[in-house]
Short mmCIF file of C-alpha atoms and ligand atoms in Angstrom, two decimals:
data_model
loop_
_atom_site.label_atom_id
_atom_site.label_comp_id
_atom_site.label_asym_id
_atom_site.label_seq_id
_atom_site.Cartn_x
_atom_site.Cartn_y
_atom_site.Cartn_z
CA MET A 168 4.59 12.04 -21.70
CA LYS A 169 4.50 8.92 -20.07
CA ASN A 170 1.49 7.74 -17.68
CA LEU A 171 2.11 6.28 -14.53
CA GLY A 172 -0.16 5.09 -11.78
CA LEU A 173 0.06 5.67 -8.10
CA TYR A 174 -0.81 3.16 -5.09
CA ILE A 175 -1.29 5.01 -1.78
CA HIS A 176 -1.38 2.23 1.33
CA ILE A 177 -3.30 3.07 4.43
CA PRO A 178 -2.02 0.30 6.71
CA PHE A 179 -5.08 0.65 9.00
CA CYS A 180 -8.43 -1.62 9.70
CA VAL A 181 -10.93 -1.03 12.42
CA LYS A 182 -9.96 -5.08 13.34
CA LYS A 183 -8.21 -7.63 11.68
CA CYS A 184 -9.95 -10.32 9.90
CA ASN A 185 -9.36 -13.80 10.31
CA TYR A 186 -7.66 -14.68 7.20
CA CYS A 187 -5.71 -11.28 5.96
CA ASP A 188 -2.05 -11.21 5.73
CA PHE A 189 -2.13 -7.35 4.44
CA TYR A 190 0.10 -5.58 5.83
CA SER A 191 -2.42 -3.23 8.28
CA LEU A 192 -2.92 -2.69 11.64
CA GLY A 193 -6.43 -2.96 14.19
CA CYS A 194 -7.59 -0.04 16.01
CA PRO A 195 -5.98 2.88 14.92
CA SER A 196 -6.20 5.93 17.20
CA HIS A 197 -6.64 9.49 15.33
CA GLU A 198 -3.17 10.46 16.47
CA ASN A 199 -1.62 7.49 14.74
CA THR A 200 -3.85 7.91 11.54
CA GLU A 201 -3.04 11.75 11.50
CA GLU A 202 0.79 11.19 11.94
CA TYR A 203 0.98 8.71 9.18
CA VAL A 204 -0.61 10.74 6.69
CA ARG A 205 1.42 13.49 7.60
CA ALA A 206 4.38 11.29 6.86
CA LEU A 207 2.70 10.12 3.69
CA CYS A 208 2.37 13.64 2.23
CA THR A 209 5.75 14.83 3.16
CA HIS A 210 6.90 11.35 1.04
CA ILE A 211 4.66 11.95 -1.61
CA GLY A 212 5.81 15.57 -2.13
CA ARG A 213 9.34 14.60 -2.58
CA GLU A 214 8.59 11.93 -4.92
CA GLY A 215 6.13 14.12 -7.02
CA LYS A 216 9.47 16.34 -7.78
CA LYS A 217 11.17 13.66 -9.49
CA HIS A 218 8.10 12.51 -11.49
CA ARG A 219 6.87 15.72 -13.11
CA ASP A 220 7.28 14.20 -16.81
CA LYS A 221 4.46 12.17 -16.35
CA ILE A 222 0.71 12.21 -16.43
CA VAL A 223 -0.65 9.97 -13.51
CA ASP A 224 -3.81 8.37 -15.03
CA THR A 225 -4.88 6.04 -12.11
CA VAL A 226 -4.60 6.60 -8.30
CA PHE A 227 -5.46 3.70 -6.05
CA ILE A 228 -5.61 4.53 -2.19
CA GLY A 229 -5.86 0.82 -0.98
CA GLY A 230 -5.05 -0.89 2.33
CA GLY A 231 -6.20 -1.92 4.77
CA THR A 232 -9.45 0.05 5.26
CA PRO A 233 -8.99 3.56 3.67
CA SER A 234 -12.25 4.75 5.25
CA VAL A 235 -11.02 5.04 8.41
CA LEU A 236 -9.21 8.04 7.56
CA SER A 237 -10.87 11.48 9.03
CA GLU A 238 -12.24 13.81 6.56
CA ASN A 239 -9.50 15.79 7.09
CA SER A 240 -6.97 13.21 6.48
CA ILE A 241 -8.62 12.15 3.42
CA LYS A 242 -8.65 15.81 2.19
CA SER A 243 -4.98 16.61 3.07
CA LEU A 244 -4.29 13.04 1.01
CA ILE A 245 -6.42 14.26 -2.18
CA THR A 246 -5.28 17.29 -1.93
CA CYS A 247 -0.92 17.14 -1.37
CA LEU A 248 -1.05 14.45 -4.55
CA LYS A 249 -2.69 17.06 -6.88
CA SER A 250 -0.44 19.56 -6.17
CA SER A 251 2.56 17.05 -5.99
CA PHE A 252 1.87 15.31 -9.19
CA ASN A 253 0.32 15.90 -12.62
CA ILE A 254 -3.01 14.31 -12.25
CA ALA A 255 -4.98 13.66 -15.58
CA GLU A 256 -8.63 15.22 -15.82
CA ASP A 257 -9.95 12.41 -16.28
CA ALA A 258 -7.93 10.25 -13.99
CA GLU A 259 -9.44 6.85 -12.20
CA ILE A 260 -9.11 7.51 -8.89
CA SER A 261 -9.91 4.74 -6.54
CA ILE A 262 -10.41 4.15 -2.79
CA GLU A 263 -11.20 1.04 -0.75
CA VAL A 264 -13.70 1.47 1.94
CA ASN A 265 -15.76 -1.46 4.06
CA PRO A 266 -18.87 -1.80 5.44
CA GLY A 267 -19.43 0.43 8.68
CA THR A 268 -16.59 2.56 8.01
CA VAL A 269 -18.81 5.06 5.16
CA THR A 270 -21.45 7.35 5.34
CA LYS A 271 -23.37 9.69 2.74
CA GLU A 272 -21.54 12.36 4.01
CA LYS A 273 -17.98 10.98 3.55
CA ALA A 274 -19.17 9.55 0.00
CA MET A 275 -20.14 13.07 -0.82
CA LEU A 276 -16.46 14.11 0.32
CA TYR A 277 -14.88 11.87 -1.88
CA ARG A 278 -16.62 12.72 -5.00
CA SER A 279 -16.09 16.38 -4.53
CA LEU A 280 -12.44 15.74 -3.99
CA GLY A 281 -12.52 13.49 -7.51
CA ILE A 282 -12.70 10.17 -6.16
CA ASN A 283 -14.56 8.18 -8.79
CA ARG A 284 -14.58 4.45 -8.12
CA VAL A 285 -15.29 2.93 -4.79
CA SER A 286 -14.26 -0.80 -3.94
CA MET A 287 -15.97 -2.16 -1.10
CA GLY A 288 -15.25 -5.28 0.95
CA LEU A 289 -18.24 -7.52 1.52
CA GLN A 290 -17.22 -11.46 1.11
CA SER A 291 -20.45 -12.93 1.90
CA VAL A 292 -23.89 -12.23 2.12
CA ASN A 293 -24.23 -14.98 5.23
CA ASP A 294 -24.00 -13.43 8.64
CA ASN A 295 -22.40 -16.43 10.06
CA GLU A 296 -19.72 -16.64 7.00
CA LEU A 297 -18.93 -12.93 8.11
CA LYS A 298 -18.78 -13.74 11.55
CA MET A 299 -15.98 -16.81 11.14
CA LEU A 300 -14.05 -14.53 8.76
CA GLY A 301 -13.64 -12.10 11.25
CA ARG A 302 -15.27 -9.34 9.30
CA ILE A 303 -16.48 -6.26 11.20
CA HIS A 304 -20.26 -5.93 9.63
CA THR A 305 -23.00 -7.77 8.75
CA PHE A 306 -24.82 -7.95 5.57
CA ASP A 307 -27.46 -5.10 6.76
CA GLU A 308 -24.68 -2.95 7.51
CA PHE A 309 -23.22 -3.73 4.15
CA LYS A 310 -26.19 -2.71 2.40
CA SER A 311 -26.33 0.55 4.50
CA SER A 312 -23.03 1.78 3.66
CA TYR A 313 -23.75 0.69 -0.36
CA LYS A 314 -26.76 3.23 -0.35
CA ALA A 315 -24.86 5.52 1.18
CA LEU A 316 -22.06 5.70 -1.34
CA ARG A 317 -24.93 5.62 -4.21
CA ASP A 318 -26.38 8.49 -2.12
CA GLY A 319 -23.43 10.28 -2.28
CA GLY A 320 -22.98 9.95 -5.57
CA ILE A 321 -20.93 7.58 -6.41
CA ASP A 322 -21.76 5.20 -9.23
CA ASN A 323 -18.61 3.04 -9.83
CA ILE A 324 -18.42 0.57 -7.33
CA ASN A 325 -16.52 -2.98 -6.61
CA ILE A 326 -17.80 -5.28 -4.39
CA ASP A 327 -15.27 -8.10 -2.96
CA ILE A 328 -16.69 -11.32 -2.61
CA MET A 329 -14.53 -14.95 -1.54
CA TYR A 330 -15.43 -18.18 -1.71
CA ALA A 331 -13.93 -21.44 -0.84
CA LEU A 332 -14.76 -20.50 2.69
CA PRO A 333 -14.50 -23.07 5.47
CA ASN A 334 -17.67 -25.16 5.86
CA GLN A 335 -19.13 -23.06 2.35
CA LYS A 336 -21.46 -25.21 -0.24
CA THR A 337 -21.77 -24.39 -3.60
CA ALA A 338 -25.02 -23.24 -2.99
CA ASP A 339 -23.92 -20.72 -0.54
CA LEU A 340 -21.57 -19.06 -2.91
CA ILE A 341 -24.70 -18.78 -5.60
CA LYS A 342 -26.59 -17.00 -2.62
CA THR A 343 -23.83 -14.53 -2.42
CA VAL A 344 -23.31 -14.10 -6.45
CA ASP A 345 -26.93 -13.40 -6.95
CA SER A 346 -27.52 -11.32 -4.19
CA VAL A 347 -24.27 -9.04 -4.99
CA CYS A 348 -25.54 -8.73 -8.35
CA GLU A 349 -28.91 -7.69 -7.56
CA PHE A 350 -27.02 -3.98 -6.68
CA GLU A 351 -25.88 -4.25 -9.99
CA PRO A 352 -22.31 -2.97 -8.89
CA SER A 353 -20.05 -2.07 -12.02
CA HIS A 354 -17.28 -4.40 -11.04
CA ILE A 355 -16.89 -7.42 -8.80
CA SER A 356 -13.74 -9.23 -7.99
CA ALA A 357 -14.14 -12.77 -6.51
CA TYR A 358 -11.41 -14.23 -4.84
CA CYS A 359 -10.40 -17.71 -3.45
CA LEU A 360 -9.59 -17.97 0.06
CA LYS A 361 -6.02 -19.08 0.63
CA ILE A 362 -4.97 -20.09 4.18
CA GLU A 363 -1.67 -17.80 4.77
CA GLU A 364 1.11 -17.85 7.15
CA ASN A 365 0.55 -15.13 9.66
CA THR A 366 -3.32 -14.99 9.99
CA HIS A 367 -5.35 -16.34 12.73
CA PHE A 368 -6.42 -18.85 10.10
CA TYR A 369 -3.25 -20.21 9.46
CA LYS A 370 -3.13 -20.88 13.21
CA ILE A 371 -6.38 -23.27 13.27
CA LYS A 372 -6.08 -24.22 9.96
CA ASP A 373 -6.02 -28.12 11.23
CA THR A 374 -9.69 -27.35 12.47
CA LEU A 375 -10.91 -25.71 9.39
CA CYS A 376 -13.11 -27.83 7.08
CA LEU A 377 -12.31 -26.38 3.64
CA PRO A 378 -14.01 -27.33 0.57
CA ASP A 379 -11.70 -29.82 -1.53
CA GLU A 380 -10.27 -28.81 -5.06
CA ASP A 381 -13.56 -30.49 -6.71
CA GLU A 382 -15.73 -28.42 -4.50
CA GLN A 383 -13.54 -25.25 -5.54
CA TYR A 384 -13.17 -25.81 -9.25
CA ASN A 385 -17.30 -26.40 -9.43
CA MET A 386 -17.89 -23.06 -6.84
CA TYR A 387 -15.01 -21.18 -9.62
CA LEU A 388 -17.02 -22.40 -12.64
CA THR A 389 -20.43 -21.54 -11.13
CA LEU A 390 -19.96 -18.04 -9.95
CA CYS A 391 -18.02 -17.60 -13.73
CA ASP A 392 -21.19 -18.75 -15.73
CA ARG A 393 -23.73 -17.10 -13.24
CA LEU A 394 -21.39 -13.23 -13.27
CA GLU A 395 -21.18 -13.65 -16.94
CA LYS A 396 -25.14 -14.16 -17.56
CA MET A 397 -25.90 -11.22 -15.45
CA GLY A 398 -23.84 -9.17 -17.44
CA TYR A 399 -20.16 -9.13 -16.11
CA GLU A 400 -17.33 -9.70 -18.39
CA GLN A 401 -14.35 -11.89 -16.94
CA TYR A 402 -11.21 -10.06 -17.94
CA GLU A 403 -8.74 -11.31 -15.44
CA ILE A 404 -8.79 -14.49 -13.11
CA SER A 405 -10.58 -12.84 -9.85
CA ASN A 406 -11.79 -9.78 -11.80
CA PHE A 407 -15.70 -9.27 -13.57
CA ALA A 408 -17.06 -6.15 -15.17
CA LYS A 409 -19.54 -4.62 -16.73
CA LYS A 410 -18.68 -3.02 -20.11
CA GLY A 411 -16.74 -0.21 -20.03
CA SER A 412 -15.75 -0.63 -16.29
CA ARG A 413 -12.73 -2.81 -15.73
CA CYS A 414 -10.37 -1.20 -13.38
CA VAL A 415 -7.51 0.85 -15.33
CA HIS A 416 -5.04 0.71 -12.20
CA ASN A 417 -5.22 -2.88 -11.81
CA LEU A 418 -5.07 -3.13 -15.46
CA LYS A 419 -1.49 -1.38 -15.14
CA TYR A 420 -0.06 -4.36 -12.82
CA TRP A 421 -1.00 -7.04 -15.54
CA LEU A 422 0.28 -5.02 -18.59
CA SER A 423 3.57 -4.18 -16.80
CA CYS A 424 2.82 -0.73 -16.89
CA GLU A 425 4.56 1.58 -14.41
CA TYR A 426 3.10 2.53 -10.71
CA LEU A 427 4.37 4.51 -7.92
CA ALA A 428 3.52 3.61 -4.47
CA PHE A 429 3.46 4.97 -0.89
CA GLY A 430 3.27 3.44 2.91
CA PRO A 431 4.92 0.54 4.43
CA SER A 432 4.85 -2.89 2.54
CA ALA A 433 3.92 -0.95 -0.70
CA HIS A 434 5.20 -2.05 -4.32
CA SER A 435 6.53 -0.07 -6.95
CA PHE A 436 7.82 -0.54 -10.68
CA VAL A 437 9.57 2.95 -12.20
CA ASP A 438 11.97 3.00 -15.19
CA GLY A 439 12.18 -1.07 -14.93
CA VAL A 440 12.73 -1.36 -11.18
CA ARG A 441 10.89 -2.97 -9.07
CA TYR A 442 11.07 -2.12 -5.15
CA SER A 443 9.07 -2.17 -1.95
CA TYR A 444 9.16 -0.76 1.40
CA LYS A 445 9.09 -2.61 4.45
CA GLY A 446 6.26 -3.70 6.08
CA ASP A 447 6.93 -1.43 9.21
CA ILE A 448 4.89 1.70 9.96
CA LYS A 449 7.21 3.07 12.49
CA GLU A 450 10.22 2.94 10.55
CA TYR A 451 8.29 4.63 7.76
CA VAL A 452 6.98 7.34 9.29
CA GLY A 453 10.44 7.58 11.38
CA ALA A 454 12.38 7.68 8.18
CA ILE A 455 10.09 10.12 6.51
CA LYS A 456 10.10 12.41 9.37
CA SER A 457 13.85 12.48 9.65
CA GLY A 458 14.40 13.29 5.96
CA GLN A 459 15.90 10.00 5.11
CA GLU A 460 16.10 9.06 1.70
CA PRO A 461 13.39 6.43 0.95
CA ASN A 462 16.35 3.74 0.23
CA LYS A 463 16.99 3.49 3.71
CA ILE A 464 13.17 1.65 4.53
CA LEU A 465 13.51 -0.60 1.11
CA GLU A 466 12.63 -3.95 1.50
CA ALA A 467 13.53 -4.99 -1.77
CA GLU A 468 15.08 -3.38 -4.71
CA TYR A 469 15.36 -5.35 -7.89
CA THR A 470 15.77 -4.89 -11.86
CA LEU A 471 14.62 -7.75 -13.72
CA THR A 472 17.02 -9.22 -16.33
CA GLU A 473 16.06 -9.55 -20.07
CA GLU A 474 15.10 -13.10 -19.81
CA GLU A 475 12.98 -12.34 -16.61
CA LYS A 476 11.33 -9.87 -18.25
CA ILE A 477 9.93 -12.01 -20.81
CA ASP A 478 8.70 -14.60 -18.38
CA GLU A 479 7.02 -12.08 -16.07
CA TYR A 480 5.48 -10.54 -19.18
CA VAL A 481 3.98 -14.12 -19.81
CA MET A 482 3.02 -14.39 -16.08
CA LEU A 483 1.09 -11.19 -15.74
CA ARG A 484 -0.40 -11.46 -19.38
CA MET A 485 -1.52 -14.86 -19.05
CA ARG A 486 -3.80 -13.73 -15.58
CA LEU A 487 -5.98 -11.28 -18.27
CA ALA A 488 -8.75 -13.33 -20.32
CA ASP A 489 -6.89 -11.51 -23.61
CA GLY A 490 -3.75 -13.86 -22.90
CA VAL A 491 -0.90 -13.38 -24.90
CA ASP A 492 -0.86 -12.04 -28.20
CA THR A 493 1.80 -13.83 -30.47
CA GLU A 494 2.62 -11.07 -33.04
CA LYS A 495 2.80 -8.35 -30.01
CA PHE A 496 5.27 -10.72 -28.24
CA PHE A 497 7.48 -10.97 -31.05
CA SER A 498 7.64 -7.60 -32.04
CA ARG A 499 8.37 -6.73 -28.06
CA PHE A 500 10.85 -9.57 -27.54
CA GLY A 501 11.98 -10.89 -30.93
CA ILE A 502 11.14 -14.45 -30.46
CA SER A 503 8.28 -16.61 -31.30
CA PHE A 504 6.17 -16.83 -28.27
CA ILE A 505 5.35 -20.72 -29.00
CA ASP A 506 8.75 -21.79 -29.63
CA ARG A 507 9.69 -20.41 -26.30
CA TYR A 508 6.46 -21.86 -24.46
CA PRO A 509 6.02 -25.16 -26.40
CA LYS A 510 4.45 -27.05 -23.45
CA LEU A 511 1.13 -24.55 -23.80
CA LYS A 512 0.44 -26.81 -27.11
CA LYS A 513 0.05 -30.03 -24.79
CA TYR A 514 -2.58 -27.53 -22.40
CA GLU A 515 -4.20 -26.16 -25.41
CA LYS A 516 -4.61 -30.04 -26.20
CA ASP A 517 -6.54 -30.57 -22.92
CA GLY A 518 -8.93 -27.76 -22.99
CA TYR A 519 -6.60 -25.44 -20.38
CA VAL A 520 -5.74 -22.93 -23.29
CA ILE A 521 -7.18 -21.67 -26.38
CA HIS A 522 -5.25 -20.42 -29.22
CA GLN A 523 -7.43 -18.20 -31.76
CA ASN A 524 -6.89 -14.38 -33.10
CA GLY A 525 -3.10 -14.81 -32.92
CA LYS A 526 -3.49 -15.16 -29.11
CA TYR A 527 -3.13 -17.66 -26.21
CA ALA A 528 -5.41 -17.69 -23.35
CA PHE A 529 -6.40 -19.85 -20.43
CA THR A 530 -9.85 -21.03 -20.46
CA LYS A 531 -11.95 -21.13 -17.49
CA LYS A 532 -10.72 -24.71 -16.62
CA GLY A 533 -6.98 -23.18 -17.45
CA PHE A 534 -7.56 -20.37 -15.06
CA PHE A 535 -8.33 -22.63 -11.72
CA VAL A 536 -4.95 -24.13 -12.13
CA SER A 537 -3.20 -21.44 -13.67
CA ASN A 538 -0.41 -21.01 -11.16
CA PHE A 539 0.40 -25.09 -11.89
CA ILE A 540 0.76 -24.43 -15.60
CA LEU A 541 2.56 -21.22 -15.51
CA SER A 542 4.97 -22.95 -13.26
CA ASP A 543 5.31 -25.57 -15.82
CA ILE A 544 5.37 -23.41 -19.19
CA LEU A 545 8.51 -21.18 -17.72
CA GLU A 546 10.30 -24.24 -16.37
CA ASN A 547 13.64 -24.71 -17.13
CA ILE A 548 13.84 -21.95 -19.86
S1 SF4 B 244 -10.40 -5.03 6.25
FE1 SF4 B 244 -9.57 -6.25 4.28
S2 SF4 B 244 -7.25 -5.19 4.77
FE2 SF4 B 244 -8.76 -5.10 6.76
S3 SF4 B 244 -7.96 -7.02 7.93
FE3 SF4 B 244 -9.68 -7.51 6.91
S4 SF4 B 244 -9.29 -8.21 4.77
FE4 SF4 B 244 -7.42 -7.19 5.88
#
């Protein structure tokens, strides 16, 4: 039986953060969230019938802020997932939460439903930085929520942090990294702030004092080194895990494994086809309620050509610290990796890429500029 991952998008947040361009709506009403979960369950039930031949080994309930859902809604959602798909007994089931939206009781409920991994957005331990980012919580509120998760029996926890924030210095980042490590989460994700269109930060971008590229590079190296010293292995550009705690669901994205997604703006990759739904909750709920086929609410659908599959394989695998195994590449595509991407030799000479044990992978310095290098090596193929 083939394995499958499931992603469930919960597009609600208490309020929109200043930097966020994910599809999510602030200030949801109880009626809206309940109606949305009913539509999701209808959709999940319909799609489940088409994938009875697969074993679901990961579920990721992301957003948005899934922890804004009521206890009844989360129960209905998990019950529906379990009755619609063959979910493996040892499946990794993750949920994203934000400080201030979880209690010990909620954590206990998650655990009783089989949720065994929680990802919490902290971003910074500095209350001024949190305020500037438009987060809904202080560092103290994070501490209470983290304790509630632990007291509720959740021991596999990821904490998200961000760097390269306006006015941030490396010393500020060190404070965040060191404080986060004191909680001993099993996993830490560290993202560089990007100013995206359709965000509040984009509107005021000319007034933001962002660290320059050298400072950003210094921050990235500092956080990688510090996390490594604290026992977190970097297994992807932005992801660090204690031994045995890599996020299996997210690895599916980078290893081109299959995943099926539900909700507005959610992206799927099934049977060689990539597709996504429109980022419009009204349209999504309306279409599902009126029994329309999901293809009516698609934003994009695309089957990769053979050539695109090769480049995508490289783009995704090079995000991983393991990089590309040249023998596996050859047996999968029947061509030599370095013959196809000869420019990598130049980057290897300059210390951005390392070639060892039959694998090509980015060094830390290479990770920092990996977007640039990948677009260079994939150009004109
Ligand atoms: S809580 Fe997360 S998803 Fe919601 S607005 Fe903030 S960054 Fe975006």
